[in-house]
Coordinates of N, CA and C and ligand atoms in Angstrom, one line a residue:
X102 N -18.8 -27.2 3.3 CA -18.3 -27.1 4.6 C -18.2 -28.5 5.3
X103 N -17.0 -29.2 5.8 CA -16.7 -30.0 6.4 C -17.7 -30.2 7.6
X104 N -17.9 -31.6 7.9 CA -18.8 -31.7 9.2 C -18.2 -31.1 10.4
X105 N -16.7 -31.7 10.3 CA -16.1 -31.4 11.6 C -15.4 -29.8 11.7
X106 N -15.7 -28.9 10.2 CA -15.4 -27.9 10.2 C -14.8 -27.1 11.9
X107 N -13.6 -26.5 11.7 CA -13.5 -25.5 13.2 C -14.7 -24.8 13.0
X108 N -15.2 -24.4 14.1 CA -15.3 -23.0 13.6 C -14.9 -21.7 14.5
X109 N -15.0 -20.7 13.9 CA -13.7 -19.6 14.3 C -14.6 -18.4 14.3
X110 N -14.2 -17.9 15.7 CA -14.8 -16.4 15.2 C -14.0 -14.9 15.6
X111 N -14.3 -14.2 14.8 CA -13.6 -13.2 13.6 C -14.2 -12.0 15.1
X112 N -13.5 -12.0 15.8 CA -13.7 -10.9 16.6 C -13.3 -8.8 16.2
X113 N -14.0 -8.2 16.0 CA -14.2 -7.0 15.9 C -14.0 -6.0 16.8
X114 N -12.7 -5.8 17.1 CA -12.6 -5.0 18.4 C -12.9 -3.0 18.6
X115 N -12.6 -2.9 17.3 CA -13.0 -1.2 17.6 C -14.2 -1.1 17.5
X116 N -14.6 0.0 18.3 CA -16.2 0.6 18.3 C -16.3 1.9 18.0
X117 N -15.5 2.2 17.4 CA -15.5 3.8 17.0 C -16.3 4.1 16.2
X118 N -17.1 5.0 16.1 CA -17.7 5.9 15.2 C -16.8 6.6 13.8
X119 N -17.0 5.6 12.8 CA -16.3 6.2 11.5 C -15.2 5.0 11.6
X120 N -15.2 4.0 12.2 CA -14.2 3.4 12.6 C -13.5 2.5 11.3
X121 N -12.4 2.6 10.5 CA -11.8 1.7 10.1 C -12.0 0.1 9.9
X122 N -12.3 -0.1 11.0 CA -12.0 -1.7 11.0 C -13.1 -2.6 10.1
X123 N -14.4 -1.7 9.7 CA -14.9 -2.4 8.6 C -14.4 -3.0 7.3
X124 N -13.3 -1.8 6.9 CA -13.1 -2.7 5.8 C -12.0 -3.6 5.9
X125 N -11.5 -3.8 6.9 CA -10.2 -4.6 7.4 C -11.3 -6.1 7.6
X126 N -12.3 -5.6 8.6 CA -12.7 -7.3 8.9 C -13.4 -7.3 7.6
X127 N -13.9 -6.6 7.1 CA -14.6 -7.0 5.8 C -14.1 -7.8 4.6
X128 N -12.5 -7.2 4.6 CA -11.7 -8.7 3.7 C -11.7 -9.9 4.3
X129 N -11.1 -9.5 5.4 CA -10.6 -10.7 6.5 C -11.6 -11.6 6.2
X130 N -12.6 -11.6 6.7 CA -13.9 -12.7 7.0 C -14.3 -12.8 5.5
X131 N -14.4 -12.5 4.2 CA -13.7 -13.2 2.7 C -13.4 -14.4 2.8
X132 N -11.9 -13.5 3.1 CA -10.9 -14.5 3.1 C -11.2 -15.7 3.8
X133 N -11.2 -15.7 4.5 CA -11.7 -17.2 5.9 C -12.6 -17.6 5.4
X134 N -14.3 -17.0 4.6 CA -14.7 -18.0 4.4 C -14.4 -18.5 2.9
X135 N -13.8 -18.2 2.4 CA -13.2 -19.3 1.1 C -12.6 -20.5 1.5
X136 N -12.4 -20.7 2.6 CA -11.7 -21.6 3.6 C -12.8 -23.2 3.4
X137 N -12.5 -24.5 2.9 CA -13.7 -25.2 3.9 C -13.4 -26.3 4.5
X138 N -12.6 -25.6 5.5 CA -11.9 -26.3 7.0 C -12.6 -25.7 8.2
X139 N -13.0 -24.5 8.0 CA -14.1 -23.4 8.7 C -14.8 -22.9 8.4
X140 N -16.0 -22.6 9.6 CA -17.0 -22.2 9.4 C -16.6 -20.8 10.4
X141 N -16.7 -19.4 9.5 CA -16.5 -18.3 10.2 C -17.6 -17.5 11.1
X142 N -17.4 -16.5 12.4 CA -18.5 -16.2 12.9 C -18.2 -15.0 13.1
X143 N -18.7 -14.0 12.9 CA -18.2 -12.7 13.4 C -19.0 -12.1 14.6
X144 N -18.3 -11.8 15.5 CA -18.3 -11.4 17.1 C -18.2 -9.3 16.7
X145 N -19.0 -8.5 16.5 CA -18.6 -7.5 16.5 C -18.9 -7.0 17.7
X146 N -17.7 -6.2 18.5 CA -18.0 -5.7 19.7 C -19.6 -4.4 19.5
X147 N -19.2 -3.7 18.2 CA -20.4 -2.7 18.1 C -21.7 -3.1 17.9
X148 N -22.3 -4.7 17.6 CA -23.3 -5.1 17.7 C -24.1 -4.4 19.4
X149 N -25.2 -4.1 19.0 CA -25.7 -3.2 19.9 C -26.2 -4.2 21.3
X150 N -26.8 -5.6 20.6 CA -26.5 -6.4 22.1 C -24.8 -6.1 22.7
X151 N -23.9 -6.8 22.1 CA -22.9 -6.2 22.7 C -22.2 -5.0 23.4
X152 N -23.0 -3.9 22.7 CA -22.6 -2.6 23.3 C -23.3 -2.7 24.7
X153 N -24.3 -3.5 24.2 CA -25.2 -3.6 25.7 C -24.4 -4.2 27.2
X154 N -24.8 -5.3 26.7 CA -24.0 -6.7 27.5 C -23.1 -6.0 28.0
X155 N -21.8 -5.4 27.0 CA -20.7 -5.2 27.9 C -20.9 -3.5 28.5
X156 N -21.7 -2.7 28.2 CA -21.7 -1.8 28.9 C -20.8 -0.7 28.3
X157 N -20.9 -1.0 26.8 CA -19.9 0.3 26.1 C -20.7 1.3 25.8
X158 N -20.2 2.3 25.7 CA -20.3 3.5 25.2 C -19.6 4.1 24.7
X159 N -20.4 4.5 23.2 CA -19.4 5.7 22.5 C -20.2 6.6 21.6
X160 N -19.6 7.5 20.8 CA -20.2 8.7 20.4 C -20.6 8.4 19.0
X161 N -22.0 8.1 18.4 CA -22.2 7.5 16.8 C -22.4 8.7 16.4
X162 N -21.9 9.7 16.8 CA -22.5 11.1 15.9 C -21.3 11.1 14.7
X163 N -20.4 10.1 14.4 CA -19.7 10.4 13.4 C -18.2 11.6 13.6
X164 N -18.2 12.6 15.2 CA -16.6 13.1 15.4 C -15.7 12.3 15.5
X165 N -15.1 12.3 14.6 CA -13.7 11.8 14.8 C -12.7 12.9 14.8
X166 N -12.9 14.1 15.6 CA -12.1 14.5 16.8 C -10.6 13.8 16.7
X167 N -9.9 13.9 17.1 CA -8.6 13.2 17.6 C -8.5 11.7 16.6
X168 N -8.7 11.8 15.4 CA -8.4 10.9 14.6 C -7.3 10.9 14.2
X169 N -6.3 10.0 14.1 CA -5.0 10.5 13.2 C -4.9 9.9 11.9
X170 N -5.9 8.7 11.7 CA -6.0 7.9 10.3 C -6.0 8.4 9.4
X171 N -6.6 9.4 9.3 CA -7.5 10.1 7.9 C -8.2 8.7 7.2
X172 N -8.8 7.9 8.1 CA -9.6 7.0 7.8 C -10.5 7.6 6.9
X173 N -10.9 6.9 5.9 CA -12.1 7.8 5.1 C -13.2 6.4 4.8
X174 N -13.1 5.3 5.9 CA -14.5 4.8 5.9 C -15.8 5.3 5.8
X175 N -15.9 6.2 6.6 CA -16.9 7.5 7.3 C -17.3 7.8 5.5
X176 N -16.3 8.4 4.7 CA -16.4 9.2 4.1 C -17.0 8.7 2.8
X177 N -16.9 7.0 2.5 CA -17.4 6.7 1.6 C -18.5 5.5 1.8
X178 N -19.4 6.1 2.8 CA -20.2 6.2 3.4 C -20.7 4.7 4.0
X179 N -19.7 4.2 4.5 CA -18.7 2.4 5.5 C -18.7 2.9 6.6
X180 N -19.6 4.1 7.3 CA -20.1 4.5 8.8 C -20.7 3.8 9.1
X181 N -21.0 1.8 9.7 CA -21.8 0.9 9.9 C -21.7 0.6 11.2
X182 N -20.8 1.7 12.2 CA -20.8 1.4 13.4 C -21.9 1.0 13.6
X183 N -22.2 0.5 14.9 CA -24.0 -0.6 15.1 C -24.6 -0.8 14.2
X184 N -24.8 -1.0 13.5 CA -25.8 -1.6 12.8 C -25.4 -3.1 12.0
X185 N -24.2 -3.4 12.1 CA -23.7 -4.1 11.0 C -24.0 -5.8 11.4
X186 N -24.6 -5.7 13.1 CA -25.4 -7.1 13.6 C -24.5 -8.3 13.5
X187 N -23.5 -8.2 13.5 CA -22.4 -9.3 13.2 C -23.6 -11.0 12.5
X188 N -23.6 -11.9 13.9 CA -24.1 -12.5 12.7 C -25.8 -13.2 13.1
X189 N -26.4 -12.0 13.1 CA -27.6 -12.1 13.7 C -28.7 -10.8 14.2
X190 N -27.9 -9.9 15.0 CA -28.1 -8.7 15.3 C -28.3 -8.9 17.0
X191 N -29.8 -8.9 17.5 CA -29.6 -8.3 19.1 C -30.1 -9.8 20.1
X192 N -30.4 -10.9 19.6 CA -31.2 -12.4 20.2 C -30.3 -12.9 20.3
X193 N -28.8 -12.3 20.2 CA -27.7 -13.9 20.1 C -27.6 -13.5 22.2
X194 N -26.9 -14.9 22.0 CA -26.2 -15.5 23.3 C -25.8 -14.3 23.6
X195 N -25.2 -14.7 25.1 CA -24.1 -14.0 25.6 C -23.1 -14.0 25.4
X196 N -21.9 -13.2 25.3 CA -20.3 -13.1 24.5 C -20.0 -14.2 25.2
X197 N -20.1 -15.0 26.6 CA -19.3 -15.8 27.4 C -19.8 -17.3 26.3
X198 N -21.2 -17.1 26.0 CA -21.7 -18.6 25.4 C -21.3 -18.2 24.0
X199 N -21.6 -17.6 23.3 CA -20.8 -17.2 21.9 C -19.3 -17.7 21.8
X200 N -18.4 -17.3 23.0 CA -16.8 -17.8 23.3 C -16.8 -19.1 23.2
X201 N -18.2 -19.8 24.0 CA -17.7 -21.5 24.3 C -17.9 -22.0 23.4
X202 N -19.0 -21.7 22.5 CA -19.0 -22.4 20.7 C -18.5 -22.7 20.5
X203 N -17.2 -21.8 20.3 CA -16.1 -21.5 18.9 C -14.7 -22.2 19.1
X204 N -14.0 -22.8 18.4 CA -12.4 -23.6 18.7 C -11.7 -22.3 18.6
X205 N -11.6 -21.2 18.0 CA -10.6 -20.7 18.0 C -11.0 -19.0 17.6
X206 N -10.2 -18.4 17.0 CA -10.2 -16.7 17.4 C -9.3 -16.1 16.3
X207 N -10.1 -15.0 15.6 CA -9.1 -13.8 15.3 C -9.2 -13.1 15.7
X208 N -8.7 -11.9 16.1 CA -9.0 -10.5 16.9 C -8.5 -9.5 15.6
X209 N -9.7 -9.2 15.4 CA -9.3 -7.7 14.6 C -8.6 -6.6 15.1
X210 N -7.7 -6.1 15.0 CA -7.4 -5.0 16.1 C -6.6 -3.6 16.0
X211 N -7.1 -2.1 16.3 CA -6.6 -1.1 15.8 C -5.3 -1.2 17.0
X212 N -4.2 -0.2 16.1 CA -3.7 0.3 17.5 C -3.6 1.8 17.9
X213 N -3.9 1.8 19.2 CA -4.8 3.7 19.8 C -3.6 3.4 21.4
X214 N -2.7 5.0 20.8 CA -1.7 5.0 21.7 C -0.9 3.6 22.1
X215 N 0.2 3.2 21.2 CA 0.3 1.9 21.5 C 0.0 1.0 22.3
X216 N -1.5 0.9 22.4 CA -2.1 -0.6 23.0 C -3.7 -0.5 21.7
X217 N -3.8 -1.4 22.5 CA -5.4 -2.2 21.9 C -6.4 -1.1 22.5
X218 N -7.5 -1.6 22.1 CA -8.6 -0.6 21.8 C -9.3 -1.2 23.6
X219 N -10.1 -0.3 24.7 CA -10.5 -0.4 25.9 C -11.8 -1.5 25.2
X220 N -12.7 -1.3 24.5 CA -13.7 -1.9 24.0 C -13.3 -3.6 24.1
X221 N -12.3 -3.5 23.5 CA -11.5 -5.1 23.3 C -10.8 -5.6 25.4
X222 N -10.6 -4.8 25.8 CA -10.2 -5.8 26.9 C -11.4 -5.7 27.6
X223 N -12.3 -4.8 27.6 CA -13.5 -5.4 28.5 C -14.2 -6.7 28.0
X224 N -14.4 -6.7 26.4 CA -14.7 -8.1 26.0 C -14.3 -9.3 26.7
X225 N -12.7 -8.8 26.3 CA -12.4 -10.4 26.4 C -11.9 -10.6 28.4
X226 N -12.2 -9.7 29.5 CA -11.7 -9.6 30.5 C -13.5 -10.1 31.0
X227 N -14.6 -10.3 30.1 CA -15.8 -10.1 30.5 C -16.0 -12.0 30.5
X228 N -14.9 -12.4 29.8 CA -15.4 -13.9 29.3 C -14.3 -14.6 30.5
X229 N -14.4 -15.9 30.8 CA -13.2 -16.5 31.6 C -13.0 -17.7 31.1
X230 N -13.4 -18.8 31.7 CA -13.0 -20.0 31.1 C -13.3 -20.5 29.6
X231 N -14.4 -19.9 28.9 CA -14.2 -20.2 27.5 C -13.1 -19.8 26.6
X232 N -12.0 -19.1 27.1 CA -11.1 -18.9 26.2 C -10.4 -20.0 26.5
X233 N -10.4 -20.7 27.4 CA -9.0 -21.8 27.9 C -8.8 -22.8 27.0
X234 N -7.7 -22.9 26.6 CA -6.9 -23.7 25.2 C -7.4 -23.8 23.8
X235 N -7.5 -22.4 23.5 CA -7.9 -22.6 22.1 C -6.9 -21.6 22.0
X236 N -6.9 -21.4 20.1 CA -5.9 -20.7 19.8 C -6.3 -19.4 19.5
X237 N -5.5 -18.2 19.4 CA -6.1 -17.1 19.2 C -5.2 -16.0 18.4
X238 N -5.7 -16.0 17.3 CA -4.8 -15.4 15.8 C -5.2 -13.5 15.9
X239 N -3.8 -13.0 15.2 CA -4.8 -11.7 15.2 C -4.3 -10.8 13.5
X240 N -5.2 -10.1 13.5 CA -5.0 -9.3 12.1 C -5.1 -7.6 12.4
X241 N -4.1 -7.4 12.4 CA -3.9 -5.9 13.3 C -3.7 -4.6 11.9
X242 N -4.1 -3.0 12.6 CA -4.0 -2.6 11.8 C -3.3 -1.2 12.3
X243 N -3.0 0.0 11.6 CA -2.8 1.4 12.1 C -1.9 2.2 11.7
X244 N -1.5 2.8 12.0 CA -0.1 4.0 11.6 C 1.2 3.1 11.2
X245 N 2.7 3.6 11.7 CA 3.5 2.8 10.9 C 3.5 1.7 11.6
X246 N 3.2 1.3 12.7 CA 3.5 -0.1 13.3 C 2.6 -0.9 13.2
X247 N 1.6 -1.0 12.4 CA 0.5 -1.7 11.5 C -0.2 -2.5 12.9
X248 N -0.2 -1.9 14.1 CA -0.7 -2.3 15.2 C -0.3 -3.3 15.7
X249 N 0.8 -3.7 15.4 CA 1.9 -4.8 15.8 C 2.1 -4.5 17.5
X250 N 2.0 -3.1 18.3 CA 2.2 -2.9 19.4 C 0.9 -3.7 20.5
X251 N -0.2 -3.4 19.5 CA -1.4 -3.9 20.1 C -1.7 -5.1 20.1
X252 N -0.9 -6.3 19.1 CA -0.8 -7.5 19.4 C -0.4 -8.1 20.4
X253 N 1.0 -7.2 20.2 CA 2.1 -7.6 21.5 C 1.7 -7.8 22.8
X254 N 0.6 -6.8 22.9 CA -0.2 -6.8 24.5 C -1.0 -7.6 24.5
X255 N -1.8 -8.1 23.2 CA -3.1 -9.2 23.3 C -2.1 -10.3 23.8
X256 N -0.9 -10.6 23.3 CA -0.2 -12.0 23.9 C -0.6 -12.2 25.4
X257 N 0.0 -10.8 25.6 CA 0.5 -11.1 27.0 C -1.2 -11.2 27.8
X258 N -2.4 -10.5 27.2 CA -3.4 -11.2 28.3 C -3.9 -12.0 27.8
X259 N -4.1 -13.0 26.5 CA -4.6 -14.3 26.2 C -3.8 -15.2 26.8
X260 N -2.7 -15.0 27.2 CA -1.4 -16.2 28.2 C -2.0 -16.4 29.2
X261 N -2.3 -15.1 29.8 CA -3.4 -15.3 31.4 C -4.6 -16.1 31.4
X262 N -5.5 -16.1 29.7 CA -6.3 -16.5 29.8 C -6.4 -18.0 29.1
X263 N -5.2 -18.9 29.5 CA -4.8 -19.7 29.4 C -5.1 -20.1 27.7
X264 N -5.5 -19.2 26.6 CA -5.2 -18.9 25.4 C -4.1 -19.1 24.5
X265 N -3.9 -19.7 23.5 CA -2.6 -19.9 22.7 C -2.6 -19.1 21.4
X266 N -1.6 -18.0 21.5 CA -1.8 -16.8 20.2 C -0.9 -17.8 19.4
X267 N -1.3 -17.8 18.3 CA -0.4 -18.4 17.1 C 0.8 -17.2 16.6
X268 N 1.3 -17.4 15.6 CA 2.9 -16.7 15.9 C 2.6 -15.3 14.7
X269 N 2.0 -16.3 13.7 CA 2.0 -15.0 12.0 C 0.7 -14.4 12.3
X270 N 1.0 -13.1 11.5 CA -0.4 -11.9 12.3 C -0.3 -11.8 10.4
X271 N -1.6 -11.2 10.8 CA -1.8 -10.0 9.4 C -1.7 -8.4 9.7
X272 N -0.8 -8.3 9.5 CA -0.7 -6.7 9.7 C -0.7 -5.7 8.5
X273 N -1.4 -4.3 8.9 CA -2.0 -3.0 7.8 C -0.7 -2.0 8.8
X274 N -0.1 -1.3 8.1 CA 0.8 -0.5 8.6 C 0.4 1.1 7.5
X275 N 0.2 2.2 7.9 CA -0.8 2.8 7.1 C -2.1 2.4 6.9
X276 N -2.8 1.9 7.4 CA -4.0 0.6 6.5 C -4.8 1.5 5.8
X277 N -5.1 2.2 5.7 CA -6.2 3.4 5.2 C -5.3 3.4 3.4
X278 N -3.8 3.3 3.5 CA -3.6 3.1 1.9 C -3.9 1.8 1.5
X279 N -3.4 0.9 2.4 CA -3.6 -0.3 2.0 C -5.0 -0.8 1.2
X280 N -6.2 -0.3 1.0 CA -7.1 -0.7 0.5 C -7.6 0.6 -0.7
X281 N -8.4 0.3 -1.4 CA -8.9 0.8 -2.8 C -10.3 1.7 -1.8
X282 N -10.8 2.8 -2.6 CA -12.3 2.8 -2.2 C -13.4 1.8 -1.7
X283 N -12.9 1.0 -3.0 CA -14.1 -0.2 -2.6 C -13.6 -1.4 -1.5
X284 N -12.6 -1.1 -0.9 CA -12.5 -1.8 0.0 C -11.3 -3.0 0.1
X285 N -10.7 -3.0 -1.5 CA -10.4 -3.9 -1.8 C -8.8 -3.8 -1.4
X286 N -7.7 -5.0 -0.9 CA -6.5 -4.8 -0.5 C -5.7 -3.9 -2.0
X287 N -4.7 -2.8 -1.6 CA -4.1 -3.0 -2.9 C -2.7 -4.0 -3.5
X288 N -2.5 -4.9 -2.4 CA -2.1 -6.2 -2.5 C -2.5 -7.5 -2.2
X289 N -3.8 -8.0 -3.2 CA -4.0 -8.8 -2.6 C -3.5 -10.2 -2.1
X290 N -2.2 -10.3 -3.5 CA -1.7 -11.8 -3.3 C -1.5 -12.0 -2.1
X291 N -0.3 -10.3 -1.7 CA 0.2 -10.5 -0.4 C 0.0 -10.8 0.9
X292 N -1.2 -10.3 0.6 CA -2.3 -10.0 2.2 C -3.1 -10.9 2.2
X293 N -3.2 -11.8 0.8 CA -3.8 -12.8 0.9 C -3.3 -14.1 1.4
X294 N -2.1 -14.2 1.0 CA -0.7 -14.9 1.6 C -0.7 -15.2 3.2
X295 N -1.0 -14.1 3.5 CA -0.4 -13.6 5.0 C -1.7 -14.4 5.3
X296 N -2.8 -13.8 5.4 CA -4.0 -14.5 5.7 C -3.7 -15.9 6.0
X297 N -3.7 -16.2 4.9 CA -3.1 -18.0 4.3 C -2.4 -18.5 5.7
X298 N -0.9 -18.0 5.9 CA -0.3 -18.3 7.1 C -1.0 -18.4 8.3
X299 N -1.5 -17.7 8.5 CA -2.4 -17.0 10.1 C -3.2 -18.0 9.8
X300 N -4.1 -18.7 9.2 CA -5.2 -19.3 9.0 C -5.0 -20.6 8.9
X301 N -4.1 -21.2 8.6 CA -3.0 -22.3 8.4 C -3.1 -22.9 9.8
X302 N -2.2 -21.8 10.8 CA -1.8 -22.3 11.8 C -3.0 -22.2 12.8
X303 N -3.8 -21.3 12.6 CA -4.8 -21.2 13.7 C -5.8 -22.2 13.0
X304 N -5.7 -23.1 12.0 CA -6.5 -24.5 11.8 C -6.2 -25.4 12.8
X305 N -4.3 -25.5 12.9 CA -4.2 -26.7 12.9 C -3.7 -26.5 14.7
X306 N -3.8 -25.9 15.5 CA -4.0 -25.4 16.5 C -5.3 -25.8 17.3
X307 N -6.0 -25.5 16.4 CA -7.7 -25.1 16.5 C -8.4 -26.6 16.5
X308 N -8.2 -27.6 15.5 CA -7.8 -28.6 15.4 C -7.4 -29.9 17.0
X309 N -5.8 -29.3 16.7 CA -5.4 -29.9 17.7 C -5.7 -29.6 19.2
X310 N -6.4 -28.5 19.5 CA -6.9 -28.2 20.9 C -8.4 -28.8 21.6
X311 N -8.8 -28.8 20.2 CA -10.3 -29.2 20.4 C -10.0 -30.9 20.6
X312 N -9.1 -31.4 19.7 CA -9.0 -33.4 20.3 C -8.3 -33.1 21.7
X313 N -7.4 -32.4 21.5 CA -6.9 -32.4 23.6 C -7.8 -32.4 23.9
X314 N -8.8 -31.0 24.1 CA -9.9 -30.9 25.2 C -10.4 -32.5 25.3
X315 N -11.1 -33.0 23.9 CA -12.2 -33.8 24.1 C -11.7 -34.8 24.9
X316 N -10.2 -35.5 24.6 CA -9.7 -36.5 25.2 C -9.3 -36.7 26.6
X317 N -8.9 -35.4 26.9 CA -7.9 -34.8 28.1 C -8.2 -33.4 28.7
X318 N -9.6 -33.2 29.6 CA -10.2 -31.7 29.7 C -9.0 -31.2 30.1
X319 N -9.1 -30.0 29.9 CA -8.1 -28.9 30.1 C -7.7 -28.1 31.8
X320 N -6.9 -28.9 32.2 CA -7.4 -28.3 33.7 C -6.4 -27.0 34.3
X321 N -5.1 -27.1 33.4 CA -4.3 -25.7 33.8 C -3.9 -25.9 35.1
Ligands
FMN58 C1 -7.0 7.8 19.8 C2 -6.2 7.3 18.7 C3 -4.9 6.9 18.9 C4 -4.1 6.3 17.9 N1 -2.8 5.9 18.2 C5 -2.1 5.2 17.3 C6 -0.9 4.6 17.6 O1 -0.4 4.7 18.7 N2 -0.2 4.0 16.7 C7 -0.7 3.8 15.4 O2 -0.1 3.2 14.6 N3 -1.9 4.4 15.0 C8 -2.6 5.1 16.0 N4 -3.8 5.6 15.7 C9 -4.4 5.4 14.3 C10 -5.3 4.2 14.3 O3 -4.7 3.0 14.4 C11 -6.2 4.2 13.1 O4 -6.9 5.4 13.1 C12 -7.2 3.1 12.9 O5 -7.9 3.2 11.8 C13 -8.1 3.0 14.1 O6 -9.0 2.0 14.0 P1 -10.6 2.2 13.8 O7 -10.7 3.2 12.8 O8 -11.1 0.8 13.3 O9 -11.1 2.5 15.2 C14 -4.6 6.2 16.6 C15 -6.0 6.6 16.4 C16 -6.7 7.1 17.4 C17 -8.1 7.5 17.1

């Protein structure tokens, strides 16, 4: 790992019980750390400090009721809702000092009724000025629009939060085929490719925001 390494963190936005996005961030954050231009951090909203802090609630009894995925995380037994302690478990910071760390951002993200998940905008509506001029990538997942709908809307409130989304996403369209039992993409070159892109640009963003800040604070 580079001294000057970015470092980036790998935000987790569903909190559902049985929830998918394990094995999605579970490549993801792989991928990134093969990287050594970064040092990756994972932010999971279901971290139980987090559930705290921001005041979520949800059902760990495992219903998934009104599921349309046929997610079968749950089923091959990747039910890690809370427990999975992102990267520490319950003594870390608070999400606003956790934010100020970091140069930059992926947002993991399902999409539920074409938007983003409620868990994810109390997060990030919970933090304010540490988001300002860094870049913020996302890797989306879901039915046929591979959560592409629920990007669309993270644009529009990281702009507010004076945030810069980079352009290439990683997107799961189906995502529940997209991976093997074990978790694994069933295309890796491709998705590993895409990665590649997303990770590229949110270096050299990530990079270039952090010499602006230091030179030239950010005043908006
Ligand atoms: C309440 C709900 C609404 C959903 N709405 C959509 C949708 O509008 N578009 C879509 O592509 N997938 C939709 N899905 C499928 C989810 O994107 C898919 O189940 C995904 O795995 C959810 O992420 P999670 O399992 O990590 O929570 C929906 C799922 C749920 C539970």
């Amino acid at each position: 790992m580079h001294t000057h390494s970015l470092k980036i963190g790998v935000l987790i936005g569903s909190v559902r019980a049985g929830r998918f996005a394990d094995t999605v961030a579970d490549w993801f954050v792989s991928e990134a750390r093969q990287r050594e231009d970064m040092e990756v951090h994972v932010i999971d909203l279901a971290e139980p400090a987090l559930v705290d802090e921001l005041g979520l609630s949800f059902d760990r009894s495992g219903d998934r009721s009104g599921d349309r995925s046929g997610d079968r995380s749950g089923d091959r037994g990747r039910d890690r809702v809370g427990d999975r302690g992102g990267d520490g478990g319950g003594d870390l910071p608070r999400l606003a000092q956790r934010i100020d760390g970091l140069d930059g951002f992926v947002v993991v993200t399902p999409e539920y009724n074409h938007g983003y998940p409620a868990s994810l905008k109390l997060a990030i509506d919970s933090v304010h000025s540490e988001w300002r001029a860094k870049p913020v990538g996302f890797v989306s997942y879901g039915g046929m629009a591979g959560g592409q709908r629920a990007v669309e809307q993270l644009r529009q409130v990281f702009a507010e939060l004076h945030a810069v989304t980079v352009r290439d996403t990683v997107s799961f369209h189906m995502a529940w085929e997209r991976f093997d039992e074990r978790g694994r993409p069933q295309d890796p070159e491709g998705v590993g490719k895409a990665a590649s892109v997303l990770l590229d640009q949110l270096a050299w963003w990530g990079l270039t925001l952090r010499e602006g800040r230091a030179v030239r604070p950010y005043e908006g």
